[in-house]
Amino acid sequence: VCRSNKSPWVCLTCSSVHCGRYVNGHAKKHYEDAQIPMTNHKKTEKQEKVQHTVCMDCSSYSTYCYRCDDFVVNDTKLGLVQKVREHLQNLENSAFTSDRHRKRKLLENPSLNSKLLKVNGSTTALCATGLRNLGNTCFMNAILQSLSNIQQFCCYFKELPAVELRNGKTAGRRTYHTRSQGDNNVSLVEEFRKTLCALWQGSQTAFSPESLFYVVWKIMPNFRGYQQQDAHEFMRYLLDHLHLELQGGFNGVSRSVILQENSNLSASNKCCINGASTVVTAIFGGILQNEVNCLICGTESRKFDPFLDLSLDIPSQFRNKRTKNQESGPMCTLRDCLRSFTDLEELDETELYMCHKCKKKQKSTKKFWIQKLPKVLCLHLKRFHWTAYLRNKVDTYVEFPLRGLDMKCYLLEPENSGPESCLYDLVAVVVHHGSGVGSGHYTAYAAHEGRWFHFNDSTVTLTDEETVGKAKAYILFYVERQAKPGAEKL
C-alpha cells in the first residue's frame, strides 16, 4: 500500500505483504479489514480460520497472532509455518549473496569507490546497522549499540554456537527469532547473540530487536510495557542476567568449557559476581575496597565489593544548568566526579556505622579505593535525583577525555600496575536528551574501526570526535589500553 521496504509482515492466510505497526501499520489494518462481523456468536472453526489473524515478520521469522495479541510458536500438523520460515530464509540468503557480490564489484571499481567514499564519508559506513524503535525502546537500543562496539565482549557472543531445537521432527534445525518454546526455555544469551550478529553484517535496513525485547519482558518484569525506561538500569539488568545465564551453561556446553575457550577471559574469582566468572565479569568486573573508620575509637573496617560499573555523583557546585551562553564558573570534568567518588567523606547521621569495638553506631568516615580495574571501565553519571516527589535531571555538561583517561591515582596499590595498564580510551557514550527519566530520548556515540558513529535508533550517521566530546554524557564506556604494541585490541 505504502511501498515501504521497512518491517515487512506476510499474512499466513493469503500471503499478502504489508508494513508493520511501527511503519504505517498496514499489516494490522489488513487483519482489521478481514474481520467477519460479530453478528453470529456461534461461529464455526472454519469461519475463524479465514480471518487473517496470523502473520510472520519477514525479518525475524517470528509468528504473531492478532487475536492473541502476542507472538506464538504453534505450528500446523504439517509444519506449514516452518516451511514458510525456511522459504523466506532461502530467499534472504540468495538476496544477501547477490547483494554482497554487487557490493564487491562496486568496491573493486576505483571510480565507483571514490563516489561511495564521497557519499558516505567512508565505505565503513556501509556496515553500520540501526535498531528499530519498538515504542520508547531507545533506552535499549542505545545500550545494545554501545555493547556491540566493545570488540572482545561482542565477539565472544557472536562466536557462540546457535541454539538448536533438539526434540521431535524439528531436531537439528536452527531456531530463528521465534518467541519461546515455553517460558522456561527463553534464552537471553541466544537473542542477544542474534542481535549482535545482525548489527554489523552490512544491512542498510534497520534491525528489529523485538525477539530480544520479548525475552527481556519475560525475564525482567520491570521493563514490560512501552514506557520510557532508564538506560543505566536496563544495562545493569541485562549484564546481570547474561552473567547468570552463562553460569548455567549454554547450548549444552558447560560454563567451564566456555571459560577455557579463551584464557584471556578467565578472571580472578575475587571479581566474580554471584558465582563463577563469565565473560561479563571478566570484561566489566572490577573490585572496590571500602574503608570505614570510626571517629570515636579509630577502628578501621575494610571490605571488598565487586562492581560492573561505577555510579558517580556530579558535585553539587557544578549542578547549575550550563548552556553555551553560561560560561561563568569552572567547568565540571570527569576527574571531578571520580575524585568526589573516591575522596574521604564523613557519613551523615542517617548512615551511622555500627562499630564492633564501641558496640554501637558511631560517626565515621568512608573512602573508596579501586583494588582491581576492569578491562572495560563503565562510568555512570548520576544525572537523575529525587527532590521531594519529583525525579529531576542534572543537565550539567561534564568534560571527559576521548583518550588517555588515567585511573592510576584511584588505585589502592598503584605501584603494582604497569606504565599503561591504567590508561583507558573511550569507545562509547550513551546520551539522554530531555528533562526527565520517564521521558526524553536516548542515543549513543560509538567508535568502530577508528571512526565515530552516532546511533539514533534506526538512523546511523558518521560523526567526528569534536561532536562526541560536546555530548552531555550519561554512561561512558572506556576500554583499557593495551600495554604491548602487538597485543590484540579489545
C-alpha positions as a Python dict, from the first residue, in 0.01 Angstrom:
ca = {
    (1, 'V'): (0, 0, 0),
    (2, 'C'): (269, 249, 104),
    (3, 'R'): (558, 89, -92),
    (4, 'S'): (771, 82, 224),
    (5, 'N'): (1054, -172, 243),
    (6, 'K'): (1078, -143, 622),
    (7, 'S'): (940, -409, 859),
    (8, 'P'): (758, -635, 608),
    (9, 'W'): (494, -873, 751),
    (10, 'V'): (338, -1154, 547),
    (11, 'C'): (-17, -1274, 615),
    (12, 'L'): (-7, -1655, 656),
    (13, 'T'): (-366, -1682, 528),
    (14, 'C'): (-342, -1500, 195),
    (15, 'S'): (36, -1434, 158),
    (16, 'S'): (-10, -1059, 111),
    (17, 'V'): (276, -846, 245),
    (18, 'H'): (221, -525, 442),
    (19, 'C'): (429, -293, 662),
    (20, 'G'): (437, -336, 1042),
    (21, 'R'): (273, -121, 1304),
    (22, 'Y'): (592, 81, 1363),
    (23, 'V'): (591, 197, 998),
    (24, 'N'): (236, 270, 881),
    (25, 'G'): (51, -23, 1038),
    (26, 'H'): (-92, -168, 715),
    (27, 'A'): (-42, -530, 833),
    (28, 'K'): (-264, -462, 1133),
    (29, 'K'): (-518, -281, 913),
    (30, 'H'): (-525, -587, 683),
    (31, 'Y'): (-624, -801, 982),
    (32, 'E'): (-889, -550, 1096),
    (33, 'D'): (-1040, -521, 745),
    (34, 'A'): (-1068, -900, 717),
    (35, 'Q'): (-1266, -941, 1038),
    (36, 'I'): (-1604, -1113, 1000),
    (37, 'P'): (-1879, -902, 1162),
    (38, 'M'): (-1955, -1037, 1510),
    (39, 'T'): (-2324, -1097, 1435),
    (40, 'N'): (-2331, -1472, 1484),
    (41, 'H'): (-2169, -1569, 1815),
    (42, 'K'): (-2182, -1940, 1728),
    (43, 'K'): (-1917, -1924, 1460),
    (44, 'T'): (-1753, -2241, 1342),
    (45, 'E'): (-1381, -2310, 1342),
    (46, 'K'): (-1374, -2291, 961),
    (47, 'Q'): (-1506, -1934, 970),
    (48, 'E'): (-1247, -1834, 1229),
    (49, 'K'): (-959, -1963, 1015),
    (50, 'V'): (-1024, -1720, 730),
    (51, 'Q'): (-988, -1408, 944),
    (52, 'H'): (-620, -1342, 860),
    (53, 'T'): (-520, -1333, 1226),
    (54, 'V'): (-173, -1488, 1191),
    (55, 'C'): (123, -1325, 1017),
    (56, 'M'): (503, -1354, 1010),
    (57, 'D'): (776, -1094, 1041),
    (58, 'C'): (985, -1138, 722),
    (59, 'S'): (1295, -1007, 901),
    (60, 'S'): (1295, -1214, 1221),
    (61, 'Y'): (1066, -1504, 1110),
    (62, 'S'): (863, -1479, 1430),
    (63, 'T'): (492, -1559, 1408),
    (64, 'Y'): (232, -1322, 1551),
    (65, 'C'): (-138, -1372, 1624),
    (66, 'Y'): (-351, -1056, 1628),
    (67, 'R'): (-632, -1230, 1813),
    (68, 'C'): (-400, -1333, 2099),
    (69, 'D'): (-208, -1005, 2057),
    (70, 'D'): (114, -1199, 2112),
    (71, 'F'): (387, -1393, 1935),
    (72, 'V'): (327, -1768, 1914),
    (73, 'V'): (534, -2081, 1845),
    (74, 'N'): (250, -2313, 1747),
    (75, 'D'): (262, -2476, 1405),
    (76, 'T'): (21, -2681, 1193),
    (77, 'K'): (35, -3060, 1190),
    (78, 'L'): (212, -3044, 853),
    (79, 'G'): (463, -2785, 979),
    (80, 'L'): (350, -2523, 726),
    (81, 'V'): (475, -2227, 932),
    (82, 'Q'): (824, -2375, 945),
    (83, 'K'): (813, -2426, 567),
    (84, 'V'): (729, -2058, 514),
    (85, 'R'): (1011, -1968, 752),
    (86, 'E'): (1263, -2180, 562),
    (87, 'H'): (1144, -2043, 228),
    (88, 'L'): (1192, -1684, 348),
    (89, 'Q'): (1535, -1774, 481),
    (90, 'N'): (1636, -1920, 142),
    (91, 'L'): (1512, -1604, -33),
    (92, 'E'): (1710, -1387, 209),
    (93, 'N'): (2027, -1594, 169),
    (94, 'S'): (2015, -1573, -211),
    (95, 'A'): (1943, -1199, -196),
    (96, 'F'): (2225, -1146, 55),
    (97, 'T'): (2470, -1337, -165),
    (98, 'S'): (2384, -1134, -475),
    (99, 'D'): (2394, -809, -275),
    (100, 'R'): (2736, -896, -136),
    (101, 'H'): (2859, -976, -489),
    (102, 'R'): (2723, -639, -610),
    (103, 'K'): (2898, -452, -327),
    (104, 'R'): (3226, -630, -402),
    (105, 'K'): (3204, -519, -765),
    (106, 'L'): (3138, -161, -655),
    (107, 'L'): (3435, -160, -420),
    (108, 'E'): (3664, -311, -684),
    (109, 'N'): (3578, -31, -927),
    (110, 'P'): (3803, 269, -841),
    (111, 'S'): (3573, 534, -993),
    (112, 'L'): (3266, 400, -812),
    (113, 'N'): (3465, 352, -494),
    (114, 'S'): (3558, 720, -482),
    (115, 'K'): (3190, 804, -527),
    (116, 'L'): (3098, 581, -237),
    (117, 'L'): (3358, 749, -20),
    (118, 'K'): (3224, 1090, -113),
    (119, 'V'): (2864, 999, -32),
    (120, 'N'): (2917, 803, 286),
    (121, 'G'): (3237, 956, 417),
    (122, 'S'): (3382, 606, 422),
    (123, 'T'): (3300, 257, 298),
    (124, 'T'): (3286, 164, 668),
    (125, 'A'): (2954, 346, 686),
    (126, 'L'): (2801, 68, 477),
    (127, 'C'): (2836, -185, 759),
    (128, 'A'): (2661, 8, 1039),
    (129, 'T'): (2304, -105, 1106),
    (130, 'G'): (2045, 81, 1313),
    (131, 'L'): (1792, -66, 1557),
    (132, 'R'): (1421, -9, 1506),
    (133, 'N'): (1237, 161, 1791),
    (134, 'L'): (959, -69, 1912),
    (135, 'G'): (785, 205, 2111),
    (136, 'N'): (1005, 401, 2356),
    (137, 'T'): (1280, 136, 2332),
    (138, 'C'): (1558, 387, 2259),
    (139, 'F'): (1699, 312, 2608),
    (140, 'M'): (1760, -48, 2498),
    (141, 'N'): (1888, 45, 2150),
    (142, 'A'): (2150, 286, 2289),
    (143, 'I'): (2288, 21, 2526),
    (144, 'L'): (2290, -253, 2259),
    (145, 'Q'): (2476, -31, 2011),
    (146, 'S'): (2732, 62, 2278),
    (147, 'L'): (2793, -301, 2379),
    (148, 'S'): (2818, -407, 2013),
    (149, 'N'): (3124, -182, 1976),
    (150, 'I'): (3314, -336, 2268),
    (151, 'Q'): (3502, -580, 2048),
    (152, 'Q'): (3607, -859, 2284),
    (153, 'F'): (3267, -866, 2456),
    (154, 'C'): (3075, -859, 2127),
    (155, 'C'): (3297, -1118, 1952),
    (156, 'Y'): (3255, -1362, 2240),
    (157, 'F'): (2877, -1376, 2191),
    (158, 'K'): (2894, -1374, 1811),
    (159, 'E'): (3121, -1679, 1818),
    (160, 'L'): (2888, -1881, 2041),
    (161, 'P'): (2710, -2166, 1857),
    (162, 'A'): (2346, -2109, 1768),
    (163, 'V'): (2083, -2280, 1981),
    (164, 'E'): (1923, -2574, 1802),
    (165, 'L'): (1588, -2740, 1853),
    (166, 'R'): (1656, -3085, 1993),
    (167, 'N'): (1318, -3254, 2005),
    (168, 'G'): (1081, -3430, 1768),
    (169, 'K'): (1069, -3372, 1393),
    (170, 'T'): (1249, -3038, 1416),
    (171, 'A'): (1565, -3177, 1579),
    (172, 'G'): (1879, -3029, 1431),
    (173, 'R'): (1708, -2730, 1274),
    (174, 'R'): (1828, -2388, 1370),
    (175, 'T'): (1582, -2174, 1566),
    (176, 'Y'): (1506, -1837, 1418),
    (177, 'H'): (1368, -1537, 1605),
    (178, 'T'): (1082, -1741, 1744),
    (179, 'R'): (945, -1619, 2070),
    (180, 'S'): (954, -1903, 2315),
    (181, 'Q'): (939, -2280, 2339),
    (182, 'G'): (782, -2243, 2680),
    (183, 'D'): (850, -1973, 2937),
    (184, 'N'): (1135, -2168, 3093),
    (185, 'N'): (1327, -2205, 2768),
    (186, 'V'): (1371, -1845, 2657),
    (187, 'S'): (1738, -1762, 2612),
    (188, 'L'): (1861, -1409, 2665),
    (189, 'V'): (2211, -1512, 2554),
    (190, 'E'): (2079, -1650, 2224),
    (191, 'E'): (1867, -1346, 2138),
    (192, 'F'): (2150, -1114, 2242),
    (193, 'R'): (2384, -1313, 2016),
    (194, 'K'): (2146, -1284, 1720),
    (195, 'T'): (2109, -910, 1770),
    (196, 'L'): (2486, -852, 1783),
    (197, 'C'): (2532, -1064, 1468),
    (198, 'A'): (2273, -852, 1286),
    (199, 'L'): (2424, -516, 1379),
    (200, 'W'): (2746, -533, 1174),
    (201, 'Q'): (2650, -757, 881),
    (202, 'G'): (2619, -462, 641),
    (203, 'S'): (2240, -436, 611),
    (204, 'Q'): (2109, -93, 517),
    (205, 'T'): (1770, -175, 672),
    (206, 'A'): (1734, -122, 1046),
    (207, 'F'): (1717, -442, 1250),
    (208, 'S'): (1411, -505, 1467),
    (209, 'P'): (1516, -635, 1814),
    (210, 'E'): (1162, -742, 1903),
    (211, 'S'): (1261, -1104, 1980),
    (212, 'L'): (1521, -982, 2229),
    (213, 'F'): (1270, -736, 2374),
    (214, 'Y'): (1020, -1018, 2422),
    (215, 'V'): (1277, -1218, 2623),
    (216, 'V'): (1352, -904, 2825),
    (217, 'W'): (980, -881, 2906),
    (218, 'K'): (978, -1246, 3011),
    (219, 'I'): (1275, -1235, 3249),
    (220, 'M'): (1282, -867, 3352),
    (221, 'P'): (925, -769, 3454),
    (222, 'N'): (1040, -411, 3533),
    (223, 'F'): (1074, -343, 3160),
    (224, 'R'): (732, -466, 3045),
    (225, 'G'): (524, -214, 2857),
    (226, 'Y'): (620, 65, 2621),
    (227, 'Q'): (702, 346, 2862),
    (228, 'Q'): (1047, 508, 2863),
    (229, 'Q'): (1296, 331, 3092),
    (230, 'D'): (1634, 420, 3243),
    (231, 'A'): (1918, 306, 3012),
    (232, 'H'): (2159, 250, 3303),
    (233, 'E'): (1909, 36, 3493),
    (234, 'F'): (1847, -167, 3178),
    (235, 'M'): (2220, -217, 3122),
    (236, 'R'): (2268, -349, 3477),
    (237, 'Y'): (1974, -590, 3447),
    (238, 'L'): (2094, -706, 3106),
    (239, 'L'): (2453, -774, 3218),
    (240, 'D'): (2338, -944, 3540),
    (241, 'H'): (2100, -1179, 3355),
    (242, 'L'): (2356, -1258, 3083),
    (243, 'H'): (2603, -1340, 3361),
    (244, 'L'): (2357, -1568, 3540),
    (245, 'E'): (2252, -1748, 3221),
    (246, 'L'): (2612, -1805, 3112),
    (247, 'Q'): (2694, -1959, 3450),
    (248, 'G'): (2434, -2228, 3387),
    (249, 'G'): (2598, -2333, 3059),
    (250, 'F'): (2484, -2252, 2708),
    (251, 'N'): (2369, -2475, 2423),
    (252, 'G'): (2476, -2786, 2610),
    (253, 'V'): (2827, -2654, 2672),
    (254, 'S'): (2926, -2628, 3035),
    (255, 'R'): (3042, -2295, 3174),
    (256, 'S'): (3391, -2433, 3245),
    (257, 'V'): (3438, -2519, 2876),
    (258, 'I'): (3311, -2175, 2773),
    (259, 'L'): (3562, -2004, 3001),
    (260, 'Q'): (3852, -2228, 2895),
    (261, 'E'): (3797, -2140, 2529),
    (262, 'N'): (3953, -1800, 2591),
    (263, 'S'): (4210, -1790, 2867),
    (264, 'N'): (4213, -1409, 2845),
    (265, 'L'): (3859, -1405, 2986),
    (266, 'S'): (3929, -1617, 3294),
    (267, 'A'): (3915, -1352, 3563),
    (268, 'S'): (4011, -1389, 3926),
    (269, 'N'): (3740, -1538, 4145),
    (270, 'K'): (3755, -1223, 4355),
    (271, 'C'): (3573, -1018, 4094),
    (272, 'C'): (3303, -1278, 4031),
    (273, 'I'): (2952, -1158, 4100),
    (274, 'N'): (2703, -1423, 4215),
    (275, 'G'): (2920, -1728, 4150),
    (276, 'A'): (3162, -1834, 3877),
    (277, 'S'): (3329, -1594, 3638),
    (278, 'T'): (3181, -1531, 3292),
    (279, 'V'): (3266, -1303, 3001),
    (280, 'V'): (3056, -1033, 3175),
    (281, 'T'): (3264, -1024, 3493),
    (282, 'A'): (3590, -1092, 3306),
    (283, 'I'): (3546, -778, 3096),
    (284, 'F'): (3336, -541, 3310),
    (285, 'G'): (3426, -676, 3655),
    (286, 'G'): (3642, -475, 3892),
    (287, 'I'): (3689, -465, 4271),
    (288, 'L'): (3640, -175, 4513),
    (289, 'Q'): (3788, -157, 4861),
    (290, 'N'): (3555, 17, 5103),
    (291, 'E'): (3730, 161, 5412),
    (292, 'V'): (3521, 280, 5707),
    (293, 'N'): (3687, 442, 6011),
    (294, 'C'): (3513, 501, 6344),
    (295, 'L'): (3574, 864, 6450),
    (296, 'I'): (3537, 774, 6820),
    (297, 'C'): (3778, 482, 6870),
    (298, 'G'): (3961, 479, 6535),
    (299, 'T'): (3864, 121, 6444),
    (300, 'E'): (3904, 56, 6074),
    (301, 'S'): (3680, -179, 5874),
    (302, 'R'): (3762, -293, 5522),
    (303, 'K'): (3557, -491, 5275),
    (304, 'F'): (3587, -571, 4907),
    (305, 'D'): (3296, -512, 4671),
    (306, 'P'): (3284, -637, 4310),
    (307, 'F'): (3143, -393, 4054),
    (308, 'L'): (3041, -391, 3686),
    (309, 'D'): (3018, -11, 3667),
    (310, 'L'): (3081, 291, 3888),
    (311, 'S'): (2800, 541, 3954),
    (312, 'L'): (2947, 888, 4000),
    (313, 'D'): (2779, 1195, 4152),
    (314, 'I'): (2812, 1524, 3971),
    (315, 'P'): (2950, 1751, 4250),
    (316, 'S'): (2688, 1993, 4385),
    (317, 'Q'): (2893, 2302, 4298),
    (318, 'F'): (2854, 2217, 3927),
    (319, 'R'): (2482, 2136, 3929),
    (320, 'N'): (2358, 2468, 3794),
    (321, 'K'): (2239, 2411, 3439),
    (322, 'R'): (2508, 2506, 3189),
    (323, 'T'): (2430, 2639, 2842),
    (324, 'K'): (2652, 2772, 2566),
    (325, 'N'): (2599, 3128, 2689),
    (326, 'Q'): (2656, 3046, 3056),
    (327, 'E'): (3032, 3025, 3096),
    (328, 'S'): (3074, 3158, 3449),
    (329, 'G'): (3246, 2933, 3699),
    (330, 'P'): (3474, 2631, 3648),
    (331, 'M'): (3387, 2350, 3406),
    (332, 'C'): (3295, 2015, 3560),
    (333, 'T'): (3525, 1736, 3446),
    (334, 'L'): (3510, 1358, 3473),
    (335, 'R'): (3807, 1378, 3710),
    (336, 'D'): (3596, 1596, 3946),
    (337, 'C'): (3329, 1322, 3950),
    (338, 'L'): (3587, 1047, 4011),
    (339, 'R'): (3751, 1250, 4287),
    (340, 'S'): (3413, 1307, 4452),
    (341, 'F'): (3352, 930, 4440),
    (342, 'T'): (3689, 828, 4593),
    (343, 'D'): (3757, 1116, 4834),
    (344, 'L'): (3731, 1067, 5209),
    (345, 'E'): (3385, 1168, 5334),
    (346, 'E'): (3214, 1178, 5670),
    (347, 'L'): (2896, 975, 5684),
    (348, 'D'): (2587, 1172, 5789),
    (349, 'E'): (2350, 1093, 6076),
    (350, 'T'): (2138, 860, 5864),
    (351, 'E'): (2440, 641, 5778),
    (352, 'L'): (2598, 586, 6120),
    (353, 'Y'): (2845, 296, 6123),
    (354, 'M'): (2799, 5, 6365),
    (355, 'C'): (3138, -7, 6534),
    (356, 'H'): (3220, -355, 6666),
    (357, 'K'): (3460, -215, 6924),
    (358, 'C'): (3226, 56, 7058),
    (359, 'K'): (2932, -187, 7029),
    (360, 'K'): (2707, 88, 6890),
    (361, 'K'): (2653, 310, 6589),
    (362, 'Q'): (2909, 588, 6567),
    (363, 'K'): (3011, 873, 6342),
    (364, 'S'): (3260, 753, 6086),
    (365, 'T'): (3440, 832, 5761),
    (366, 'K'): (3428, 636, 5437),
    (367, 'K'): (3669, 610, 5146),
    (368, 'F'): (3671, 403, 4828),
    (369, 'W'): (3981, 265, 4661),
    (370, 'I'): (3985, 65, 4338),
    (371, 'Q'): (4166, -259, 4409),
    (372, 'K'): (4127, -406, 4058),
    (373, 'L'): (4043, -217, 3740),
    (374, 'P'): (3828, -389, 3474),
    (375, 'K'): (3916, -437, 3107),
    (376, 'V'): (3620, -213, 3020),
    (377, 'L'): (3550, 67, 3266),
    (378, 'C'): (3185, 170, 3264),
    (379, 'L'): (3116, 506, 3431),
    (380, 'H'): (2757, 614, 3503),
    (381, 'L'): (2698, 982, 3579),
    (382, 'K'): (2409, 1027, 3823),
    (383, 'R'): (2200, 1273, 3626),
    (384, 'F'): (1870, 1184, 3793),
    (385, 'H'): (1800, 1256, 4159),
    (386, 'W'): (1493, 1277, 4380),
    (387, 'T'): (1374, 1609, 4517),
    (388, 'A'): (1054, 1581, 4723),
    (389, 'Y'): (823, 1376, 4493),
    (390, 'L'): (999, 1451, 4165),
    (391, 'R'): (1297, 1294, 3995),
    (392, 'N'): (1491, 1581, 3840),
    (393, 'K'): (1771, 1574, 3588),
    (394, 'V'): (2114, 1732, 3638),
    (395, 'D'): (2183, 1881, 3296),
    (396, 'T'): (2542, 1986, 3369),
    (397, 'Y'): (2795, 1933, 3092),
    (398, 'V'): (3078, 1708, 3216),
    (399, 'E'): (3404, 1726, 3021),
    (400, 'F'): (3551, 1381, 2953),
    (401, 'P'): (3865, 1265, 2769),
    (402, 'L'): (3838, 1062, 2449),
    (403, 'R'): (4184, 916, 2506),
    (404, 'G'): (4417, 852, 2795),
    (405, 'L'): (4187, 852, 3099),
    (406, 'D'): (4441, 780, 3376),
    (407, 'M'): (4294, 578, 3666),
    (408, 'K'): (4625, 519, 3848),
    (409, 'C'): (4565, 776, 4123),
    (410, 'Y'): (4244, 596, 4230),
    (411, 'L'): (4414, 258, 4271),
    (412, 'L'): (4480, 101, 4611),
    (413, 'E'): (4826, -20, 4503),
    (414, 'P'): (4931, 191, 4202),
    (415, 'E'): (5293, 79, 4232),
    (416, 'N'): (5194, -272, 4121),
    (417, 'S'): (5046, -156, 3791),
    (418, 'G'): (5227, -124, 3459),
    (419, 'P'): (5305, 206, 3283),
    (420, 'E'): (4999, 189, 3054),
    (421, 'S'): (4775, -56, 3237),
    (422, 'C'): (4573, 226, 3397),
    (423, 'L'): (4512, 422, 3076),
    (424, 'Y'): (4170, 399, 2912),
    (425, 'D'): (4034, 513, 2575),
    (426, 'L'): (3669, 597, 2512),
    (427, 'V'): (3473, 352, 2297),
    (428, 'A'): (3107, 450, 2353),
    (429, 'V'): (2885, 716, 2512),
    (430, 'V'): (2514, 698, 2593),
    (431, 'V'): (2336, 1036, 2598),
    (432, 'H'): (1994, 1123, 2742),
    (433, 'H'): (1814, 1407, 2564),
    (434, 'G'): (1530, 1573, 2756),
    (435, 'S'): (1443, 1664, 3112),
    (436, 'G'): (1302, 1356, 3285),
    (437, 'V'): (1397, 990, 3332),
    (438, 'G'): (1047, 878, 3223),
    (439, 'S'): (1060, 1088, 2910),
    (440, 'G'): (1316, 1219, 2663),
    (441, 'H'): (1524, 1017, 2424),
    (442, 'Y'): (1845, 809, 2431),
    (443, 'T'): (2111, 795, 2160),
    (444, 'A'): (2466, 659, 2156),
    (445, 'Y'): (2802, 752, 2009),
    (446, 'A'): (3045, 467, 1949),
    (447, 'A'): (3383, 414, 1784),
    (448, 'H'): (3420, 139, 1524),
    (449, 'E'): (3744, 75, 1334),
    (450, 'G'): (3873, 423, 1408),
    (451, 'R'): (3556, 612, 1313),
    (452, 'W'): (3283, 754, 1533),
    (453, 'F'): (2916, 679, 1463),
    (454, 'H'): (2600, 831, 1607),
    (455, 'F'): (2331, 570, 1671),
    (456, 'N'): (1982, 721, 1688),
    (457, 'D'): (1751, 416, 1676),
    (458, 'S'): (1721, 316, 1308),
    (459, 'T'): (1939, 606, 1187),
    (460, 'V'): (2318, 570, 1190),
    (461, 'T'): (2542, 858, 1082),
    (462, 'L'): (2916, 919, 1075),
    (463, 'T'): (3030, 1189, 1315),
    (464, 'D'): (3356, 1337, 1446),
    (465, 'E'): (3541, 1347, 1777),
    (466, 'E'): (3455, 1711, 1837),
    (467, 'T'): (3082, 1634, 1830),
    (468, 'V'): (3129, 1336, 2063),
    (469, 'G'): (3328, 1550, 2308),
    (470, 'K'): (3041, 1803, 2332),
    (471, 'A'): (2783, 1538, 2431),
    (472, 'K'): (2624, 1553, 2776),
    (473, 'A'): (2726, 1201, 2867),
    (474, 'Y'): (2509, 974, 3080),
    (475, 'I'): (2707, 648, 3052),
    (476, 'L'): (3072, 628, 2937),
    (477, 'F'): (3247, 309, 2824),
    (478, 'Y'): (3627, 315, 2839),
    (479, 'V'): (3847, 32, 2707),
    (480, 'E'): (4178, -50, 2875),
    (481, 'R'): (4473, 49, 2657),
    (482, 'Q'): (4693, -244, 2568),
    (483, 'A'): (5041, -229, 2723),
    (484, 'K'): (5210, -427, 2445),
    (485, 'P'): (5206, -271, 2097),
    (486, 'G'): (5134, -606, 1933),
    (487, 'A'): (4856, -703, 2170),
    (488, 'E'): (4509, -768, 2036),
    (489, 'K'): (4273, -475, 2087),
    (490, 'L'): (3962, -516, 2291),
}
